[in-house]
mmCIF file of C-alpha atoms and ligand atoms in Angstrom:
data_model
loop_
_atom_site.group_PDB
_atom_site.id
_atom_site.type_symbol
_atom_site.label_atom_id
_atom_site.label_comp_id
_atom_site.label_asym_id
_atom_site.label_seq_id
_atom_site.Cartn_x
_atom_site.Cartn_y
_atom_site.Cartn_z
ATOM 1 C CA UNK A 161 0.000 0.000 0.000
ATOM 2 C CA UNK A 162 1.428 3.396 -0.998
ATOM 3 C CA UNK A 163 2.803 5.385 1.958
ATOM 4 C CA UNK A 164 0.442 8.306 2.769
ATOM 5 C CA UNK A 165 2.248 11.646 2.502
ATOM 6 C CA UNK A 166 1.471 13.880 5.461
ATOM 7 C CA UNK A 167 1.783 17.682 5.340
ATOM 8 C CA UNK A 168 4.956 17.372 7.427
ATOM 9 C CA UNK A 169 6.503 14.843 5.044
ATOM 10 C CA UNK A 170 5.465 16.944 2.025
ATOM 11 C CA UNK A 171 7.133 20.051 3.479
ATOM 12 C CA UNK A 172 10.269 18.119 4.518
ATOM 13 C CA UNK A 173 10.610 16.513 1.058
ATOM 14 C CA UNK A 174 10.142 19.956 -0.447
ATOM 15 C CA UNK A 175 13.400 20.992 1.234
ATOM 16 C CA UNK A 176 15.293 18.479 -0.936
ATOM 17 C CA UNK A 177 13.444 19.544 -4.089
ATOM 18 C CA UNK A 178 13.803 22.368 -6.611
ATOM 19 C CA UNK A 179 11.788 24.881 -4.554
ATOM 20 C CA UNK A 180 12.773 24.561 -0.883
ATOM 21 C CA UNK A 181 11.165 26.892 1.649
ATOM 22 C CA UNK A 182 12.912 28.320 4.744
ATOM 23 C CA UNK A 183 12.594 26.261 7.920
ATOM 24 C CA UNK A 184 10.776 29.160 9.654
ATOM 25 C CA UNK A 185 8.106 29.164 6.939
ATOM 26 C CA UNK A 186 7.776 25.379 7.107
ATOM 27 C CA UNK A 187 7.160 25.596 10.859
ATOM 28 C CA UNK A 188 4.666 28.437 10.419
ATOM 29 C CA UNK A 189 2.651 26.436 7.858
ATOM 30 C CA UNK A 190 2.593 23.389 10.148
ATOM 31 C CA UNK A 191 1.385 25.519 13.046
ATOM 32 C CA UNK A 192 -1.352 27.144 10.945
ATOM 33 C CA UNK A 193 -2.430 23.687 9.743
ATOM 34 C CA UNK A 194 -2.556 22.495 13.363
ATOM 35 C CA UNK A 195 -4.836 25.390 14.333
ATOM 36 C CA UNK A 196 -7.074 24.543 11.341
ATOM 37 C CA UNK A 197 -7.465 21.046 12.830
ATOM 38 C CA UNK A 198 -8.557 22.628 16.136
ATOM 39 C CA UNK A 199 -10.964 24.974 14.349
ATOM 40 C CA UNK A 200 -12.368 22.040 12.358
ATOM 41 C CA UNK A 201 -12.992 20.170 15.592
ATOM 42 C CA UNK A 202 -14.744 23.177 17.185
ATOM 43 C CA UNK A 203 -16.853 23.783 14.044
ATOM 44 C CA UNK A 204 -17.802 20.114 13.854
ATOM 45 C CA UNK A 205 -19.171 20.152 17.416
ATOM 46 C CA UNK A 206 -21.756 22.806 16.454
ATOM 47 C CA UNK A 207 -24.605 22.972 18.938
ATOM 48 C CA UNK A 208 -22.985 20.213 21.027
ATOM 49 C CA UNK A 209 -20.053 22.502 21.749
ATOM 50 C CA UNK A 210 -22.078 25.562 22.730
ATOM 51 C CA UNK A 211 -20.210 27.499 20.009
ATOM 52 C CA UNK A 212 -23.084 28.565 17.760
ATOM 53 C CA UNK A 213 -24.730 31.963 17.717
ATOM 54 C CA UNK A 214 -23.375 35.477 18.028
ATOM 55 C CA UNK A 215 -20.682 36.772 20.359
ATOM 56 C CA UNK A 216 -22.525 40.041 20.993
ATOM 57 C CA UNK A 217 -19.746 42.128 19.358
ATOM 58 C CA UNK A 218 -18.880 43.576 15.930
ATOM 59 C CA UNK A 219 -15.677 43.460 13.870
ATOM 60 C CA UNK A 220 -13.951 46.368 12.166
ATOM 61 C CA UNK A 221 -16.312 45.919 9.213
ATOM 62 C CA UNK A 222 -19.269 46.478 11.528
ATOM 63 C CA UNK A 223 -20.310 42.829 11.037
ATOM 64 C CA UNK A 224 -21.780 40.910 13.967
ATOM 65 C CA UNK A 225 -19.173 38.435 15.218
ATOM 66 C CA UNK A 226 -20.146 34.816 15.765
ATOM 67 C CA UNK A 227 -18.759 32.960 18.775
ATOM 68 C CA UNK A 228 -16.797 30.743 16.383
ATOM 69 C CA UNK A 229 -15.263 33.812 14.686
ATOM 70 C CA UNK A 230 -13.690 34.781 18.019
ATOM 71 C CA UNK A 231 -12.794 31.193 18.991
ATOM 72 C CA UNK A 232 -11.091 30.577 15.618
ATOM 73 C CA UNK A 233 -9.250 33.885 15.798
ATOM 74 C CA UNK A 234 -7.899 33.056 19.272
ATOM 75 C CA UNK A 235 -6.884 29.538 18.155
ATOM 76 C CA UNK A 236 -4.782 30.926 15.298
ATOM 77 C CA UNK A 237 -3.133 33.543 17.522
ATOM 78 C CA UNK A 238 -2.357 31.090 20.338
ATOM 79 C CA UNK A 239 -0.944 28.556 17.859
ATOM 80 C CA UNK A 240 1.283 30.980 15.963
ATOM 81 C CA UNK A 241 2.550 33.576 18.448
ATOM 82 C CA UNK A 242 5.113 31.432 20.351
ATOM 83 C CA UNK A 243 6.911 29.735 17.432
ATOM 84 C CA UNK A 244 9.563 32.375 16.735
ATOM 85 C CA UNK A 245 8.433 32.604 13.092
ATOM 86 C CA UNK A 246 6.367 35.808 13.160
ATOM 87 C CA UNK A 247 6.922 39.540 13.465
ATOM 88 C CA UNK A 248 3.174 40.118 13.676
ATOM 89 C CA UNK A 249 -0.346 39.070 12.738
ATOM 90 C CA UNK A 250 -3.468 40.724 11.309
ATOM 91 C CA UNK A 251 -7.014 39.404 11.195
ATOM 92 C CA UNK A 252 -10.424 40.339 9.852
ATOM 93 C CA UNK A 253 -11.595 40.060 13.473
ATOM 94 C CA UNK A 254 -9.084 42.562 14.895
ATOM 95 C CA UNK A 255 -9.046 46.317 14.175
ATOM 96 C CA UNK A 256 -5.277 46.674 14.676
ATOM 97 C CA UNK A 257 -2.255 44.521 13.847
ATOM 98 C CA UNK A 258 -1.004 42.201 16.593
ATOM 99 C CA UNK A 259 2.742 42.406 17.351
ATOM 100 C CA UNK A 260 4.317 39.274 18.826
ATOM 101 C CA UNK A 261 4.476 39.544 22.660
ATOM 102 C CA UNK A 262 7.991 40.350 23.896
ATOM 103 C CA UNK A 263 8.275 37.072 25.846
ATOM 104 C CA UNK A 264 8.393 35.210 22.503
ATOM 105 C CA UNK A 265 11.196 35.142 19.901
ATOM 106 C CA UNK A 266 10.477 37.425 16.935
ATOM 107 C CA UNK A 267 10.532 36.019 13.397
ATOM 108 C CA UNK A 268 10.524 37.406 9.849
ATOM 109 C CA UNK A 269 6.991 36.604 8.692
ATOM 110 C CA UNK A 270 3.652 38.410 8.776
ATOM 111 C CA UNK A 271 0.548 36.221 9.032
ATOM 112 C CA UNK A 272 -2.848 37.575 7.942
ATOM 113 C CA UNK A 273 -6.069 35.632 8.141
ATOM 114 C CA UNK A 274 -9.822 35.515 7.997
ATOM 115 C CA UNK A 275 -10.176 32.942 10.778
ATOM 116 C CA UNK A 276 -13.643 31.793 9.806
ATOM 117 C CA UNK A 277 -14.869 33.025 6.442
ATOM 118 C CA UNK A 278 -18.539 32.626 5.593
ATOM 119 C CA UNK A 279 -19.543 32.670 9.232
ATOM 120 C CA UNK A 280 -23.147 33.541 8.326
ATOM 121 C CA UNK A 281 -23.296 29.873 7.272
ATOM 122 C CA UNK A 282 -22.140 28.467 10.635
ATOM 123 C CA UNK A 283 -25.590 28.248 12.235
ATOM 124 C CA UNK A 284 -27.121 26.605 9.146
ATOM 125 C CA UNK A 285 -24.437 23.906 8.813
ATOM 126 C CA UNK A 286 -23.042 25.028 5.447
ATOM 127 C CA UNK A 287 -19.302 24.855 4.597
ATOM 128 C CA UNK A 288 -17.074 27.620 5.984
ATOM 129 C CA UNK A 289 -13.317 28.047 6.115
ATOM 130 C CA UNK A 290 -10.097 29.702 7.235
ATOM 131 C CA UNK A 291 -8.108 31.823 4.759
ATOM 132 C CA UNK A 292 -4.472 32.782 5.411
ATOM 133 C CA UNK A 293 -1.724 34.763 3.716
ATOM 134 C CA UNK A 294 1.988 35.039 4.590
ATOM 135 C CA UNK A 295 4.268 37.958 3.745
ATOM 136 C CA UNK A 296 7.853 38.590 4.757
ATOM 137 C CA UNK A 297 8.572 41.689 6.845
ATOM 138 C CA UNK A 298 10.757 43.858 4.614
ATOM 139 C CA UNK A 299 12.427 46.294 6.977
ATOM 140 C CA UNK A 300 13.901 46.201 10.490
ATOM 141 C CA UNK A 301 12.473 47.725 13.651
ATOM 142 C CA UNK A 302 9.223 47.155 15.500
ATOM 143 C CA UNK A 303 6.405 45.791 13.334
ATOM 144 C CA UNK A 304 3.830 48.320 12.176
ATOM 145 C CA UNK A 305 0.785 48.326 9.907
ATOM 146 C CA UNK A 306 2.806 49.605 6.952
ATOM 147 C CA UNK A 307 4.860 46.358 6.983
ATOM 148 C CA UNK A 308 1.680 44.492 6.005
ATOM 149 C CA UNK A 309 0.768 46.817 3.124
ATOM 150 C CA UNK A 310 2.518 44.829 0.388
ATOM 151 C CA UNK A 311 0.975 43.770 -2.951
ATOM 152 C CA UNK A 312 -0.331 40.208 -3.055
ATOM 153 C CA UNK A 313 2.409 39.343 -5.558
ATOM 154 C CA UNK A 314 4.837 39.483 -2.598
ATOM 155 C CA UNK A 315 3.137 36.655 -0.670
ATOM 156 C CA UNK A 316 5.435 33.753 0.245
ATOM 157 C CA UNK A 317 2.607 31.373 1.158
ATOM 158 C CA UNK A 318 -1.196 31.362 0.920
ATOM 159 C CA UNK A 319 -3.912 28.874 1.639
ATOM 160 C CA UNK A 320 -7.300 28.027 3.005
ATOM 161 C CA UNK A 321 -8.896 25.234 4.963
ATOM 162 C CA UNK A 322 -12.498 24.379 4.054
ATOM 163 C CA UNK A 323 -14.644 22.801 6.807
ATOM 164 C CA UNK A 324 -17.170 20.806 4.800
ATOM 165 C CA UNK A 325 -17.974 17.107 4.348
ATOM 166 C CA UNK A 326 -14.177 16.830 4.362
ATOM 167 C CA UNK A 327 -11.724 19.183 6.032
ATOM 168 C CA UNK A 328 -9.338 20.098 3.209
ATOM 169 C CA UNK A 329 -6.225 22.272 3.388
ATOM 170 C CA UNK A 330 -5.231 23.939 0.082
ATOM 171 C CA UNK A 331 -1.796 25.542 -0.076
ATOM 172 C CA UNK A 332 0.727 27.252 -2.338
ATOM 173 C CA UNK A 333 4.250 28.496 -1.688
ATOM 174 C CA UNK A 334 4.728 29.593 -5.292
ATOM 175 C CA UNK A 335 5.282 26.361 -7.221
ATOM 176 C CA UNK A 336 1.736 25.148 -7.794
ATOM 177 C CA UNK A 337 -1.197 24.206 -5.557
ATOM 178 C CA UNK A 338 -1.517 21.122 -3.359
ATOM 179 C CA UNK A 339 -4.459 19.749 -1.372
ATOM 180 C CA UNK A 340 -4.455 17.798 1.898
ATOM 181 C CA UNK A 341 -7.455 16.013 3.393
ATOM 182 C CA UNK A 342 -7.728 15.643 7.163
ATOM 183 C CA UNK A 343 -7.670 12.016 8.313
ATOM 184 C CA UNK A 344 -9.596 12.506 11.537
ATOM 185 C CA UNK A 345 -8.754 9.066 12.914
ATOM 186 C CA UNK A 346 -5.087 10.010 13.278
ATOM 187 C CA UNK A 347 -5.395 13.816 13.087
ATOM 188 C CA UNK A 348 -3.139 14.112 10.017
ATOM 189 C CA UNK A 349 -3.475 16.184 6.858
ATOM 190 C CA UNK A 350 -2.808 13.668 4.042
ATOM 191 C CA UNK A 351 -1.702 14.769 0.564
ATOM 192 C CA UNK A 352 -4.639 14.074 -1.772
ATOM 193 C CA UNK A 353 -3.866 16.248 -4.813
ATOM 194 C CA UNK A 354 -0.769 17.878 -6.354
ATOM 195 C CA UNK A 355 -0.443 20.296 -9.260
ATOM 196 C CA UNK A 356 -4.080 21.480 -9.109
ATOM 197 C CA UNK A 357 -5.175 22.868 -12.508
ATOM 198 C CA UNK A 358 -8.300 24.981 -13.147
ATOM 199 C CA UNK A 359 -9.887 24.489 -16.626
ATOM 200 C CA UNK A 360 -9.579 27.692 -18.713
ATOM 201 C CA UNK A 361 -13.260 27.434 -19.737
ATOM 202 C CA UNK A 362 -16.360 26.821 -17.668
ATOM 203 C CA UNK A 363 -20.152 26.735 -17.739
ATOM 204 C CA UNK A 364 -20.601 27.668 -14.073
ATOM 205 C CA UNK A 365 -20.741 31.162 -12.554
ATOM 206 C CA UNK A 366 -20.984 32.213 -8.903
ATOM 207 C CA UNK A 367 -22.430 35.610 -7.999
ATOM 208 C CA UNK A 368 -25.108 36.901 -5.623
ATOM 209 C CA UNK A 369 -27.876 37.476 -8.190
ATOM 210 C CA UNK A 370 -30.014 39.462 -5.730
ATOM 211 C CA UNK A 371 -27.590 42.364 -6.271
ATOM 212 C CA UNK A 372 -28.140 42.420 -10.073
ATOM 213 C CA UNK A 373 -29.866 45.817 -10.186
ATOM 214 C CA UNK A 374 -26.874 47.388 -8.401
ATOM 215 C CA UNK A 375 -24.117 46.120 -10.740
ATOM 216 C CA UNK A 376 -22.040 48.134 -13.177
ATOM 217 C CA UNK A 377 -22.833 47.541 -16.860
ATOM 218 C CA UNK A 378 -19.865 45.235 -17.727
ATOM 219 C CA UNK A 379 -20.908 42.760 -15.007
ATOM 220 C CA UNK A 380 -24.556 43.013 -16.067
ATOM 221 C CA UNK A 381 -23.539 42.377 -19.694
ATOM 222 C CA UNK A 382 -21.471 39.305 -18.778
ATOM 223 C CA UNK A 383 -24.168 37.733 -16.568
ATOM 224 C CA UNK A 384 -26.959 38.521 -19.067
ATOM 225 C CA UNK A 385 -24.961 36.657 -21.724
ATOM 226 C CA UNK A 386 -24.509 33.683 -19.371
ATOM 227 C CA UNK A 387 -28.270 33.675 -18.707
ATOM 228 C CA UNK A 388 -29.019 33.838 -22.462
ATOM 229 C CA UNK A 389 -27.426 30.382 -22.752
ATOM 230 C CA UNK A 390 -27.288 28.464 -26.067
ATOM 231 C CA UNK A 391 -29.506 31.033 -27.814
ATOM 232 C CA UNK A 392 -27.258 33.895 -26.752
ATOM 233 C CA UNK A 393 -23.808 35.163 -27.797
ATOM 234 C CA UNK A 394 -22.009 32.593 -25.624
ATOM 235 C CA UNK A 395 -23.751 29.711 -27.469
ATOM 236 C CA UNK A 396 -23.685 27.538 -24.352
ATOM 237 C CA UNK A 397 -25.879 27.090 -21.292
ATOM 238 C CA UNK A 398 -24.476 28.096 -17.885
ATOM 239 C CA UNK A 399 -25.163 26.816 -14.384
ATOM 240 C CA UNK A 400 -25.143 29.020 -11.271
ATOM 241 C CA UNK A 401 -23.865 28.370 -7.756
ATOM 242 C CA UNK A 402 -23.689 30.767 -4.771
ATOM 243 C CA UNK A 403 -22.780 29.297 -1.366
ATOM 244 C CA UNK A 404 -22.142 32.726 0.231
ATOM 245 C CA UNK A 405 -18.939 31.311 1.663
ATOM 246 C CA UNK A 406 -15.962 32.396 -0.428
ATOM 247 C CA UNK A 407 -13.843 29.439 0.700
ATOM 248 C CA UNK A 408 -16.498 26.949 -0.442
ATOM 249 C CA UNK A 409 -17.142 28.733 -3.757
ATOM 250 C CA UNK A 410 -13.406 29.025 -4.475
ATOM 251 C CA UNK A 411 -12.814 25.379 -3.501
ATOM 252 C CA UNK A 412 -15.436 24.304 -6.056
ATOM 253 C CA UNK A 413 -13.582 26.351 -8.688
ATOM 254 C CA UNK A 414 -10.211 24.866 -7.631
ATOM 255 C CA UNK A 415 -11.818 21.438 -8.026
ATOM 256 C CA UNK A 416 -13.819 21.767 -11.294
ATOM 257 C CA UNK A 417 -13.421 25.305 -12.638
ATOM 258 C CA UNK A 418 -15.891 28.205 -12.699
ATOM 259 C CA UNK A 419 -15.948 31.955 -12.206
ATOM 260 C CA UNK A 420 -16.594 33.733 -8.883
ATOM 261 C CA UNK A 421 -17.605 37.379 -8.788
ATOM 262 C CA UNK A 422 -18.202 39.849 -5.990
ATOM 263 C CA UNK A 423 -18.146 43.126 -7.955
ATOM 264 C CA UNK A 424 -18.540 46.757 -7.026
ATOM 265 C CA UNK A 425 -22.168 47.789 -6.760
ATOM 266 C CA UNK A 426 -23.884 51.118 -6.412
ATOM 267 C CA UNK A 427 -25.236 50.469 -2.898
ATOM 268 C CA UNK A 428 -21.865 51.665 -1.493
ATOM 269 C CA UNK A 429 -20.347 53.581 -4.427
ATOM 270 C CA UNK A 430 -17.329 54.724 -2.404
ATOM 271 C CA UNK A 431 -16.377 51.123 -1.606
ATOM 272 C CA UNK A 432 -14.792 48.984 -4.371
ATOM 273 C CA UNK A 433 -16.589 45.812 -3.215
ATOM 274 C CA UNK A 434 -17.404 43.667 -0.184
ATOM 275 C CA UNK A 435 -14.404 41.339 0.051
ATOM 276 C CA UNK A 436 -11.145 42.252 1.795
ATOM 277 C CA UNK A 437 -7.936 42.525 -0.145
ATOM 278 C CA UNK A 438 -5.259 41.437 2.341
ATOM 279 C CA UNK A 439 -6.718 38.248 3.811
ATOM 280 C CA UNK A 440 -9.410 37.149 1.347
ATOM 281 C CA UNK A 441 -8.740 38.367 -2.222
ATOM 282 C CA UNK A 442 -4.915 38.221 -2.190
ATOM 283 C CA UNK A 443 -4.481 34.659 -0.873
ATOM 284 C CA UNK A 444 -7.339 33.331 -3.028
ATOM 285 C CA UNK A 445 -5.981 35.160 -6.094
ATOM 286 C CA UNK A 446 -2.498 33.662 -5.696
ATOM 287 C CA UNK A 447 -3.934 30.160 -5.298
ATOM 288 C CA UNK A 448 -6.131 30.650 -8.383
ATOM 289 C CA UNK A 449 -3.201 31.949 -10.478
ATOM 290 C CA UNK A 450 -0.908 29.168 -9.246
ATOM 291 C CA UNK A 451 -3.574 26.710 -10.511
ATOM 292 C CA UNK A 452 -3.668 28.353 -13.960
ATOM 293 C CA UNK A 453 -6.627 30.645 -13.363
ATOM 294 C CA UNK A 454 -6.893 34.454 -13.326
ATOM 295 C CA UNK A 455 -8.019 37.040 -10.762
ATOM 296 C CA UNK A 456 -8.757 40.730 -11.309
ATOM 297 C CA UNK A 457 -10.798 43.506 -9.756
ATOM 298 C CA UNK A 458 -12.519 43.792 -13.149
ATOM 299 C CA UNK A 459 -9.670 45.804 -14.635
ATOM 300 C CA UNK A 460 -6.316 44.953 -13.032
ATOM 301 C CA UNK A 461 -4.627 41.881 -11.577
ATOM 302 C CA UNK A 462 -5.540 41.768 -7.889
ATOM 303 C CA UNK A 463 -2.013 40.673 -6.919
ATOM 304 C CA UNK A 464 -0.620 43.934 -8.380
ATOM 305 C CA UNK A 465 -2.786 46.207 -6.192
ATOM 306 C CA UNK A 466 -0.720 48.309 -3.788
ATOM 307 C CA UNK A 467 -2.657 48.257 -0.475
ATOM 308 C CA UNK A 468 -3.206 51.519 1.405
ATOM 309 C CA UNK A 469 -5.252 50.208 4.361
ATOM 310 C CA UNK A 470 -5.128 46.928 6.276
ATOM 311 C CA UNK A 471 -8.863 46.189 5.925
ATOM 312 C CA UNK A 472 -9.436 47.670 2.509
ATOM 313 C CA UNK A 473 -11.988 46.055 0.232
ATOM 314 C CA UNK A 474 -11.749 45.090 -3.431
ATOM 315 C CA UNK A 475 -13.956 43.865 -6.267
ATOM 316 C CA UNK A 476 -13.194 40.243 -7.134
ATOM 317 C CA UNK A 477 -13.511 38.374 -10.439
ATOM 318 C CA UNK A 478 -11.581 35.084 -10.272
ATOM 319 C CA UNK A 479 -11.486 31.566 -11.700
ATOM 320 C CA UNK A 480 -11.313 30.013 -15.173
ATOM 321 C CA UNK A 481 -8.944 32.214 -17.161
ATOM 322 C CA UNK A 482 -10.960 32.632 -20.377
ATOM 323 C CA UNK A 483 -14.062 33.751 -18.445
ATOM 324 C CA UNK A 484 -12.150 36.185 -16.225
ATOM 325 C CA UNK A 485 -10.437 37.607 -19.320
ATOM 326 C CA UNK A 486 -13.869 38.170 -20.952
ATOM 327 C CA UNK A 487 -15.182 40.047 -17.899
ATOM 328 C CA UNK A 488 -12.006 42.165 -17.868
ATOM 329 C CA UNK A 489 -12.455 42.864 -21.600
ATOM 330 C CA UNK A 490 -16.016 44.101 -20.979
ATOM 331 C CA UNK A 491 -14.772 46.408 -18.191
ATOM 332 C CA UNK A 492 -12.029 47.847 -20.388
ATOM 333 C CA UNK A 493 -14.516 48.409 -23.256
ATOM 334 C CA UNK A 494 -16.836 50.419 -20.992
HETATM 335 P P1 P6P B 224 -23.344 37.863 0.484
HETATM 336 C C1 P6P B 224 -18.925 35.835 3.778
HETATM 337 O O1 P6P B 224 -19.531 36.776 4.656
HETATM 338 C C2 P6P B 224 -18.283 36.623 2.639
HETATM 339 O O2 P6P B 224 -17.320 37.494 3.148
HETATM 340 C C3 P6P B 224 -17.685 35.660 1.619
HETATM 341 O O3 P6P B 224 -17.219 34.503 2.202
HETATM 342 C C4 P6P B 224 -18.854 35.397 0.685
HETATM 343 O O4 P6P B 224 -18.436 35.092 -0.640
HETATM 344 C C5 P6P B 224 -19.639 36.710 0.715
HETATM 345 O O5 P6P B 224 -19.307 37.354 1.952
HETATM 346 C C6 P6P B 224 -21.130 36.483 0.663
HETATM 347 O O6 P6P B 224 -21.737 37.754 0.602
HETATM 348 O O7 P6P B 224 -23.580 39.352 0.248
HETATM 349 O O8 P6P B 224 -23.773 37.012 -0.693
HETATM 350 O O9 P6P B 224 -23.890 37.359 1.786
#
């Protein structure tokens, strides 16, 4: 029987390969994966664990925080702060950056995360997930918010863990995308897919259709053509999915292709979109590109955007390359 490759073995064997990663980064990824196991366990308990419902607080976005949002956030912090790999952390659930406490050794990396994305789905038992992004602190001195404001193209690692029928960790360090499935009996992430490739074409789009009347014309044009099906200019019928959990929608695209869109809409004209650049769009965009897909804000590559604020938002159009390119074309023709 073939030897199962654990995350640890995969990362160790990577050191002997063509694209080794620094030992500090290897340790950081193992620690993040460990906290995803703990989060998976807490999520799986649901009502039995007394972890459902709201925490009675709001995050920096003004969104009501679920108990599991806070629990997951604390799990990631407690797992990562002592390892000597980090200079600081940032989270959707925390207004400010979190320097590493002085009693711990300081490292070179910056960890950003959405500890539990899609948390509106927690109480209705629909897939949710953790998204994380790793940058390297460029300068010396005490960590500050400006150290985090690097374009997504400078990430050194990115990934997500989807808590669904399986708990699956999806990861890139810049040489393709790999997937690990949690073997709960032994508590190990087992390598289940290497060299993930997204088909360039698709017949499946993901967007919140209830916002249609608020979209800009290029998005409306693209979706109308999808809805026109075989009789329309695309000459093929499309299917629609919207899980309202970015991790689950992106995982479907990583698995079978598709296009995911959360565009600007006129309800909040001064905001470019709903999703956050640093710890949602950037890590997902790198994973999608590393799997042969594309990711833009409608006009420019998301990974090229120079951040100005830690919690800034961005429009997102990502997935099968030929579809994303068509949406971008429509924006540029406007
Ligand atoms: P809507 C979850 O709250 C999230 O940030 C993403 O995971 C998801 O894609 C999106 O918002 C869903 O937004 O407006 O459809 O509820």
